Amino acid sequence: MNSAETIFDQEDIYTTKSTARYAAPIVDYANYYRALHEAIAQAQRSIFIVGWDIDSRIRLLRGDEEKASELPSVISELIALKAKENPDLQVYLLRWDSSLAFFGMREVWAKEVWDEKTPSNVHTVLDSSIPMGGSQHQKIVIIDDELAFSGGMDVAVHRWDTREHRINEPERDDGDGRYGPFHDVQIAVTGPIVKKLSELVRWRWNRLVEKHKHITELTAQENTQGLPSCWPKSVTPILENIDCAVSQTVPFMDDVKPVQEVRKMLLSLIEQAEEFIYIENQFANRGEIAEALNARLKACPNLRVLLVSSYQPVGAVETEAYWAGRIDFKQILENGIEDERVLVAYSGSTNEDGIKGQKRVHAKVMVIDNTHFVIGSSNLTNRSMSLDTECDLIFAASNNTHKEQIAWFRNDLISEHSGWSVDEVQTFIDGENTFGKLTQCKEKYAYCLKEADDQIFTDQSLQQILTPIGDPQEPIVPSIPLPNGKRFSIPNPSKSGLLITAAIVIIALLVGGGYLLSQNVDWMSKDYLQSLLTSVRDSPWAFFAVIGIYVIAGILFFPVTVLSLAVAMVFGATWGVVYGMAGVMASTAVLFLIGNLMGDKGLRDLAGPRINKIDKKFAQNGIFGVAVIRMIPIAPFSLINLVAGISSIKLMHFLAGTFLGMLPPMIVKAVVGGSIADIFRNPTPKHIGFLVGGIIAWFLLAYGSQRLVNYWQARQAKKQPSKEDKSSPIKMQDQI
């Protein structure tokens, strides 16, 4: 390819060619989150967010900006407010339904959390259609079909940072502890390219939902001049009317034809390089890319390559699949090339206290000379070339102004990592010994570029074992051929599927274990348990023994309904109520205090979004709300007690509501339990009638309570018509 051609003169390396009326690279999360906050605040018609993660807890603003903002900083609160104020605004959130490997760092109940926190015009879908081992890795935001963000940035934990990347940064904490400096790049665009991205995200959405929920119409209004109203004020465009295109990686999904445009695009760009290739990437272990770079270096004597990545791996899989792979990548890249023409580096610093820090590079950027650049979601890995879903935007200069701006963008990134000014970086690139000068530290506490030495982290002994798991280029489980000639790809197991499978396994283990114990352990036999209950019934310590059993059962989340029926069977209808209520109150108090000690974060990680519903009842209705929950349970008895411990309700009020709510059903349960015991001893029509009558009374009590609560809520809604009550009607569940 001669130098007069651009990447857009080739076919099969981009989804679609288009133009960006304005484009602005956004460097690091503080700037991106601020821009995203501004854009969401101005949205009028639609918001699409497609991401590897979309975490509802993320604060988009920090520090003084957060304090000064009139709008919420937390993204879920911001979207909920905008959607509530403007019912015509439709919000679509598409997030990867991730594998077990990321459960510890992502919201497990992602869809339920978003559904709980937002109005009905906010729609959430979890994508579990990616072949096993792959991920949904595109990071795209579309506002009103007029503004698009795309690149390496998700809305996720452990990402926010400023361009200063202070080693000691208090705001670099998402509630679960400090994390280190973090670097990434996104780009904001407007103009015709946004339509292409809008069509892409709609296609992604429509293939995951039922046909009647498909989205087809674009909401953009004709705007041929100036910036759209939703363009963030904090972002200044640096490029105008520049050619661009979308390249994707799409694996085989159902009947979707695989696409490897990113791979072809990167190889094509490398073939065009003449003087300088600058790369920022989270990972670099794709041998094919290293071979292409090495070949181009040998073909062009004046060409130099600078690759900036992260310093230290996290975990065994990352170490052996990516850092070990980067050793091979570097060896291939440097083979037969003079040292001064290639540098694989990381950016590190030491602060005034002598504490060292290195940036975690998450960006996916490639700049070819001053003619082309890429900002995308694709790493230089096997999975990004074939197995994950990826989206990269490629830009091509068509005039000298574009070339100057591309060069400035490249130099600005290098300046951040090396500590040298933008002008000094350009001087080094134009002169001799470029990398020798760039790796000199200008100031004592500034960030400096340092050559990566990955052999200090791994001897590559586990590389062959862990690479197929951590960085596969084909699905971990091969696709299955079908009779019609097509193939069925087995997707990653969904969160719900994993949890159901885990529940079945746990239940099977408990049932099997209980059976084995009952057959082999004397004190687990039916006769022994019967004699124990009888001895407890006749003991003067029976009252305290029952209380102790309720407390232990509550801690173990044992169903209180089953326990109350058993107590009634042993002690009869009258004393069953007395003993049962005493045990319930004691268990309630103990678990309330345990919940208080566990704190808010621990309980929310344990129970997920149901906590919000329970806590809302406490906050709105106090003692009455507790009584309602006890009569018509919306969550397990023990969970309600634990959640109360982190709510604003006082212990005495909670106990009072528990007593009022539990006493009526306890009386009915005592009648039922006592009747069951009488039937075993003497199955007369009278006892059978008491049992049937007690069961009917039980259901009538629950049904009547629900009708009463619904009537009361309707009355409250009429008194406060402007306040939206998103909570769904309480349904009778035998969960306690």
JSON list of N, CA and C in Angstrom, two decimals, residues 542-543 546-551 560-561 563-568 571-588 637 658-659 662-663 665-667 669-670:
[
{"chain": "A", "resi": 542, "resn": "ALA", "atom": "N", "xyz": [-37.81, -25.93, 79.62]},
{"chain": "A", "resi": 542, "resn": "ALA", "atom": "CA", "xyz": [-38.35, -26.00, 78.26]},
{"chain": "A", "resi": 542, "resn": "ALA", "atom": "C", "xyz": [-38.45, -24.63, 77.60]},
{"chain": "A", "resi": 543, "resn": "PHE", "atom": "N", "xyz": [-38.91, -23.64, 78.38]},
{"chain": "A", "resi": 543, "resn": "PHE", "atom": "CA", "xyz": [-39.10, -22.29, 77.84]},
{"chain": "A", "resi": 543, "resn": "PHE", "atom": "C", "xyz": [-37.80, -21.74, 77.27]},
{"chain": "A", "resi": 546, "resn": "VAL", "atom": "N", "xyz": [-36.52, -23.71, 74.14]},
{"chain": "A", "resi": 546, "resn": "VAL", "atom": "CA", "xyz": [-37.18, -23.31, 72.89]},
{"chain": "A", "resi": 546, "resn": "VAL", "atom": "C", "xyz": [-36.63, -21.98, 72.39]},
{"chain": "A", "resi": 547, "resn": "ILE", "atom": "N", "xyz": [-36.40, -21.04, 73.30]},
{"chain": "A", "resi": 547, "resn": "ILE", "atom": "CA", "xyz": [-35.84, -19.75, 72.89]},
{"chain": "A", "resi": 547, "resn": "ILE", "atom": "C", "xyz": [-34.46, -19.95, 72.24]},
{"chain": "A", "resi": 548, "resn": "GLY", "atom": "N", "xyz": [-33.64, -20.80, 72.85]},
{"chain": "A", "resi": 548, "resn": "GLY", "atom": "CA", "xyz": [-32.33, -21.07, 72.29]},
{"chain": "A", "resi": 548, "resn": "GLY", "atom": "C", "xyz": [-32.42, -21.70, 70.91]},
{"chain": "A", "resi": 549, "resn": "ILE", "atom": "N", "xyz": [-33.38, -22.61, 70.72]},
{"chain": "A", "resi": 549, "resn": "ILE", "atom": "CA", "xyz": [-33.56, -23.24, 69.42]},
{"chain": "A", "resi": 549, "resn": "ILE", "atom": "C", "xyz": [-33.96, -22.20, 68.37]},
{"chain": "A", "resi": 550, "resn": "TYR", "atom": "N", "xyz": [-34.86, -21.27, 68.71]},
{"chain": "A", "resi": 550, "resn": "TYR", "atom": "CA", "xyz": [-35.27, -20.22, 67.77]},
{"chain": "A", "resi": 550, "resn": "TYR", "atom": "C", "xyz": [-34.09, -19.33, 67.39]},
{"chain": "A", "resi": 551, "resn": "VAL", "atom": "N", "xyz": [-33.25, -18.99, 68.35]},
{"chain": "A", "resi": 551, "resn": "VAL", "atom": "CA", "xyz": [-32.11, -18.12, 68.07]},
{"chain": "A", "resi": 551, "resn": "VAL", "atom": "C", "xyz": [-31.14, -18.82, 67.11]},
{"chain": "A", "resi": 560, "resn": "VAL", "atom": "N", "xyz": [-38.83, -20.21, 59.94]},
{"chain": "A", "resi": 560, "resn": "VAL", "atom": "CA", "xyz": [-39.50, -20.06, 61.23]},
{"chain": "A", "resi": 560, "resn": "VAL", "atom": "C", "xyz": [-40.90, -20.67, 61.20]},
{"chain": "A", "resi": 561, "resn": "THR", "atom": "N", "xyz": [-41.53, -20.74, 60.03]},
{"chain": "A", "resi": 561, "resn": "THR", "atom": "CA", "xyz": [-42.86, -21.36, 59.94]},
{"chain": "A", "resi": 561, "resn": "THR", "atom": "C", "xyz": [-42.79, -22.83, 60.31]},
{"chain": "A", "resi": 563, "resn": "LEU", "atom": "N", "xyz": [-40.53, -24.30, 62.14]},
{"chain": "A", "resi": 563, "resn": "LEU", "atom": "CA", "xyz": [-40.20, -24.41, 63.56]},
{"chain": "A", "resi": 563, "resn": "LEU", "atom": "C", "xyz": [-41.41, -24.14, 64.43]},
{"chain": "A", "resi": 564, "resn": "SER", "atom": "N", "xyz": [-42.20, -23.13, 64.08]},
{"chain": "A", "resi": 564, "resn": "SER", "atom": "CA", "xyz": [-43.39, -22.79, 64.86]},
{"chain": "A", "resi": 564, "resn": "SER", "atom": "C", "xyz": [-44.42, -23.92, 64.82]},
{"chain": "A", "resi": 565, "resn": "LEU", "atom": "N", "xyz": [-44.59, -24.56, 63.67]},
{"chain": "A", "resi": 565, "resn": "LEU", "atom": "CA", "xyz": [-45.51, -25.69, 63.58]},
{"chain": "A", "resi": 565, "resn": "LEU", "atom": "C", "xyz": [-45.03, -26.84, 64.46]},
{"chain": "A", "resi": 566, "resn": "ALA", "atom": "N", "xyz": [-43.70, -27.07, 64.47]},
{"chain": "A", "resi": 566, "resn": "ALA", "atom": "CA", "xyz": [-43.15, -28.16, 65.29]},
{"chain": "A", "resi": 566, "resn": "ALA", "atom": "C", "xyz": [-43.34, -27.88, 66.77]},
{"chain": "A", "resi": 567, "resn": "VAL", "atom": "N", "xyz": [-43.13, -26.64, 67.18]},
{"chain": "A", "resi": 567, "resn": "VAL", "atom": "CA", "xyz": [-43.31, -26.27, 68.59]},
{"chain": "A", "resi": 567, "resn": "VAL", "atom": "C", "xyz": [-44.77, -26.46, 69.00]},
{"chain": "A", "resi": 568, "resn": "ALA", "atom": "N", "xyz": [-45.70, -26.07, 68.12]},
{"chain": "A", "resi": 568, "resn": "ALA", "atom": "CA", "xyz": [-47.12, -26.24, 68.42]},
{"chain": "A", "resi": 568, "resn": "ALA", "atom": "C", "xyz": [-47.48, -27.72, 68.53]},
{"chain": "A", "resi": 571, "resn": "PHE", "atom": "N", "xyz": [-45.94, -28.73, 72.07]},
{"chain": "A", "resi": 571, "resn": "PHE", "atom": "CA", "xyz": [-46.41, -28.07, 73.28]},
{"chain": "A", "resi": 571, "resn": "PHE", "atom": "C", "xyz": [-47.90, -27.73, 73.25]},
{"chain": "A", "resi": 572, "resn": "GLY", "atom": "N", "xyz": [-48.56, -27.97, 72.12]},
{"chain": "A", "resi": 572, "resn": "GLY", "atom": "CA", "xyz": [-49.98, -27.69, 72.05]},
{"chain": "A", "resi": 572, "resn": "GLY", "atom": "C", "xyz": [-50.26, -26.29, 71.58]},
{"chain": "A", "resi": 573, "resn": "ALA", "atom": "N", "xyz": [-51.55, -26.00, 71.30]},
{"chain": "A", "resi": 573, "resn": "ALA", "atom": "CA", "xyz": [-51.93, -24.73, 70.70]},
{"chain": "A", "resi": 573, "resn": "ALA", "atom": "C", "xyz": [-51.66, -23.55, 71.62]},
{"chain": "A", "resi": 574, "resn": "THR", "atom": "N", "xyz": [-51.95, -23.69, 72.92]},
{"chain": "A", "resi": 574, "resn": "THR", "atom": "CA", "xyz": [-51.80, -22.55, 73.83]},
{"chain": "A", "resi": 574, "resn": "THR", "atom": "C", "xyz": [-50.35, -22.25, 74.14]},
{"chain": "A", "resi": 575, "resn": "TRP", "atom": "N", "xyz": [-49.64, -23.25, 74.70]},
{"chain": "A", "resi": 575, "resn": "TRP", "atom": "CA", "xyz": [-48.23, -23.01, 75.05]},
{"chain": "A", "resi": 575, "resn": "TRP", "atom": "C", "xyz": [-47.37, -22.89, 73.80]},
{"chain": "A", "resi": 576, "resn": "GLY", "atom": "N", "xyz": [-47.82, -23.45, 72.69]},
{"chain": "A", "resi": 576, "resn": "GLY", "atom": "CA", "xyz": [-47.09, -23.28, 71.44]},
{"chain": "A", "resi": 576, "resn": "GLY", "atom": "C", "xyz": [-47.01, -21.82, 71.02]},
{"chain": "A", "resi": 577, "resn": "VAL", "atom": "N", "xyz": [-48.09, -21.07, 71.24]},
{"chain": "A", "resi": 577, "resn": "VAL", "atom": "CA", "xyz": [-48.10, -19.63, 70.93]},
{"chain": "A", "resi": 577, "resn": "VAL", "atom": "C", "xyz": [-47.15, -18.89, 71.86]},
{"chain": "A", "resi": 578, "resn": "VAL", "atom": "N", "xyz": [-47.22, -19.20, 73.16]},
{"chain": "A", "resi": 578, "resn": "VAL", "atom": "CA", "xyz": [-46.38, -18.51, 74.15]},
{"chain": "A", "resi": 578, "resn": "VAL", "atom": "C", "xyz": [-44.91, -18.77, 73.87]},
{"chain": "A", "resi": 579, "resn": "TYR", "atom": "N", "xyz": [-44.56, -20.06, 73.74]},
{"chain": "A", "resi": 579, "resn": "TYR", "atom": "CA", "xyz": [-43.17, -20.41, 73.50]},
{"chain": "A", "resi": 579, "resn": "TYR", "atom": "C", "xyz": [-42.70, -19.88, 72.14]},
{"chain": "A", "resi": 580, "resn": "GLY", "atom": "N", "xyz": [-43.58, -20.02, 71.14]},
{"chain": "A", "resi": 580, "resn": "GLY", "atom": "CA", "xyz": [-43.21, -19.58, 69.80]},
{"chain": "A", "resi": 580, "resn": "GLY", "atom": "C", "xyz": [-42.96, -18.09, 69.73]},
{"chain": "A", "resi": 581, "resn": "MET", "atom": "N", "xyz": [-43.82, -17.28, 70.32]},
{"chain": "A", "resi": 581, "resn": "MET", "atom": "CA", "xyz": [-43.64, -15.83, 70.29]},
{"chain": "A", "resi": 581, "resn": "MET", "atom": "C", "xyz": [-42.40, -15.42, 71.07]},
{"chain": "A", "resi": 582, "resn": "ALA", "atom": "N", "xyz": [-42.13, -16.10, 72.20]},
{"chain": "A", "resi": 582, "resn": "ALA", "atom": "CA", "xyz": [-40.92, -15.78, 72.96]},
{"chain": "A", "resi": 582, "resn": "ALA", "atom": "C", "xyz": [-39.68, -16.07, 72.13]},
{"chain": "A", "resi": 583, "resn": "GLY", "atom": "N", "xyz": [-39.69, -17.22, 71.44]},
{"chain": "A", "resi": 583, "resn": "GLY", "atom": "CA", "xyz": [-38.56, -17.56, 70.59]},
{"chain": "A", "resi": 583, "resn": "GLY", "atom": "C", "xyz": [-38.39, -16.60, 69.42]},
{"chain": "A", "resi": 584, "resn": "VAL", "atom": "N", "xyz": [-39.51, -16.21, 68.79]},
{"chain": "A", "resi": 584, "resn": "VAL", "atom": "CA", "xyz": [-39.47, -15.27, 67.68]},
{"chain": "A", "resi": 584, "resn": "VAL", "atom": "C", "xyz": [-38.88, -13.94, 68.12]},
{"chain": "A", "resi": 585, "resn": "MET", "atom": "N", "xyz": [-39.32, -13.43, 69.26]},
{"chain": "A", "resi": 585, "resn": "MET", "atom": "CA", "xyz": [-38.84, -12.13, 69.74]},
{"chain": "A", "resi": 585, "resn": "MET", "atom": "C", "xyz": [-37.35, -12.19, 70.07]},
{"chain": "A", "resi": 586, "resn": "ALA", "atom": "N", "xyz": [-36.92, -13.30, 70.70]},
{"chain": "A", "resi": 586, "resn": "ALA", "atom": "CA", "xyz": [-35.50, -13.42, 71.04]},
{"chain": "A", "resi": 586, "resn": "ALA", "atom": "C", "xyz": [-34.64, -13.51, 69.79]},
{"chain": "A", "resi": 587, "resn": "SER", "atom": "N", "xyz": [-35.07, -14.34, 68.83]},
{"chain": "A", "resi": 587, "resn": "SER", "atom": "CA", "xyz": [-34.33, -14.48, 67.58]},
{"chain": "A", "resi": 587, "resn": "SER", "atom": "C", "xyz": [-34.28, -13.15, 66.83]},
{"chain": "A", "resi": 588, "resn": "THR", "atom": "N", "xyz": [-35.39, -12.42, 66.84]},
{"chain": "A", "resi": 588, "resn": "THR", "atom": "CA", "xyz": [-35.44, -11.12, 66.18]},
{"chain": "A", "resi": 588, "resn": "THR", "atom": "C", "xyz": [-34.43, -10.15, 66.77]},
{"chain": "A", "resi": 637, "resn": "PHE", "atom": "N", "xyz": [-37.47, -14.56, 57.10]},
{"chain": "A", "resi": 637, "resn": "PHE", "atom": "CA", "xyz": [-37.57, -14.00, 58.46]},
{"chain": "A", "resi": 637, "resn": "PHE", "atom": "C", "xyz": [-36.22, -13.49, 58.95]},
{"chain": "A", "resi": 658, "resn": "THR", "atom": "N", "xyz": [-42.83, -6.48, 65.03]},
{"chain": "A", "resi": 658, "resn": "THR", "atom": "CA", "xyz": [-42.73, -7.94, 64.90]},
{"chain": "A", "resi": 658, "resn": "THR", "atom": "C", "xyz": [-43.80, -8.65, 65.72]},
{"chain": "A", "resi": 659, "resn": "PHE", "atom": "N", "xyz": [-44.00, -8.18, 66.96]},
{"chain": "A", "resi": 659, "resn": "PHE", "atom": "CA", "xyz": [-45.02, -8.81, 67.82]},
{"chain": "A", "resi": 659, "resn": "PHE", "atom": "C", "xyz": [-46.40, -8.68, 67.21]},
{"chain": "A", "resi": 662, "resn": "MET", "atom": "N", "xyz": [-46.50, -10.89, 63.93]},
{"chain": "A", "resi": 662, "resn": "MET", "atom": "CA", "xyz": [-46.29, -12.33, 64.06]},
{"chain": "A", "resi": 662, "resn": "MET", "atom": "C", "xyz": [-47.36, -13.01, 64.92]},
{"chain": "A", "resi": 663, "resn": "LEU", "atom": "N", "xyz": [-48.01, -12.28, 65.82]},
{"chain": "A", "resi": 663, "resn": "LEU", "atom": "CA", "xyz": [-48.96, -12.93, 66.75]},
{"chain": "A", "resi": 663, "resn": "LEU", "atom": "C", "xyz": [-50.14, -13.57, 66.02]},
{"chain": "A", "resi": 665, "resn": "PRO", "atom": "N", "xyz": [-50.59, -14.75, 62.83]},
{"chain": "A", "resi": 665, "resn": "PRO", "atom": "CA", "xyz": [-50.23, -16.00, 62.14]},
{"chain": "A", "resi": 665, "resn": "PRO", "atom": "C", "xyz": [-49.69, -17.06, 63.10]},
{"chain": "A", "resi": 666, "resn": "MET", "atom": "N", "xyz": [-49.05, -16.64, 64.20]},
{"chain": "A", "resi": 666, "resn": "MET", "atom": "CA", "xyz": [-48.56, -17.62, 65.17]},
{"chain": "A", "resi": 666, "resn": "MET", "atom": "C", "xyz": [-49.72, -18.38, 65.79]},
{"chain": "A", "resi": 667, "resn": "ILE", "atom": "N", "xyz": [-50.81, -17.68, 66.09]},
{"chain": "A", "resi": 667, "resn": "ILE", "atom": "CA", "xyz": [-52.00, -18.35, 66.67]},
{"chain": "A", "resi": 667, "resn": "ILE", "atom": "C", "xyz": [-52.55, -19.37, 65.68]},
{"chain": "A", "resi": 669, "resn": "LYS", "atom": "N", "xyz": [-50.89, -20.82, 63.21]},
{"chain": "A", "resi": 669, "resn": "LYS", "atom": "CA", "xyz": [-49.94, -21.92, 63.09]},
{"chain": "A", "resi": 669, "resn": "LYS", "atom": "C", "xyz": [-50.05, -22.88, 64.29]},
{"chain": "A", "resi": 670, "resn": "ALA", "atom": "N", "xyz": [-50.28, -22.31, 65.47]},
{"chain": "A", "resi": 670, "resn": "ALA", "atom": "CA", "xyz": [-50.43, -23.16, 66.66]},
{"chain": "A", "resi": 670, "resn": "ALA", "atom": "C", "xyz": [-51.65, -24.05, 66.52]}
]
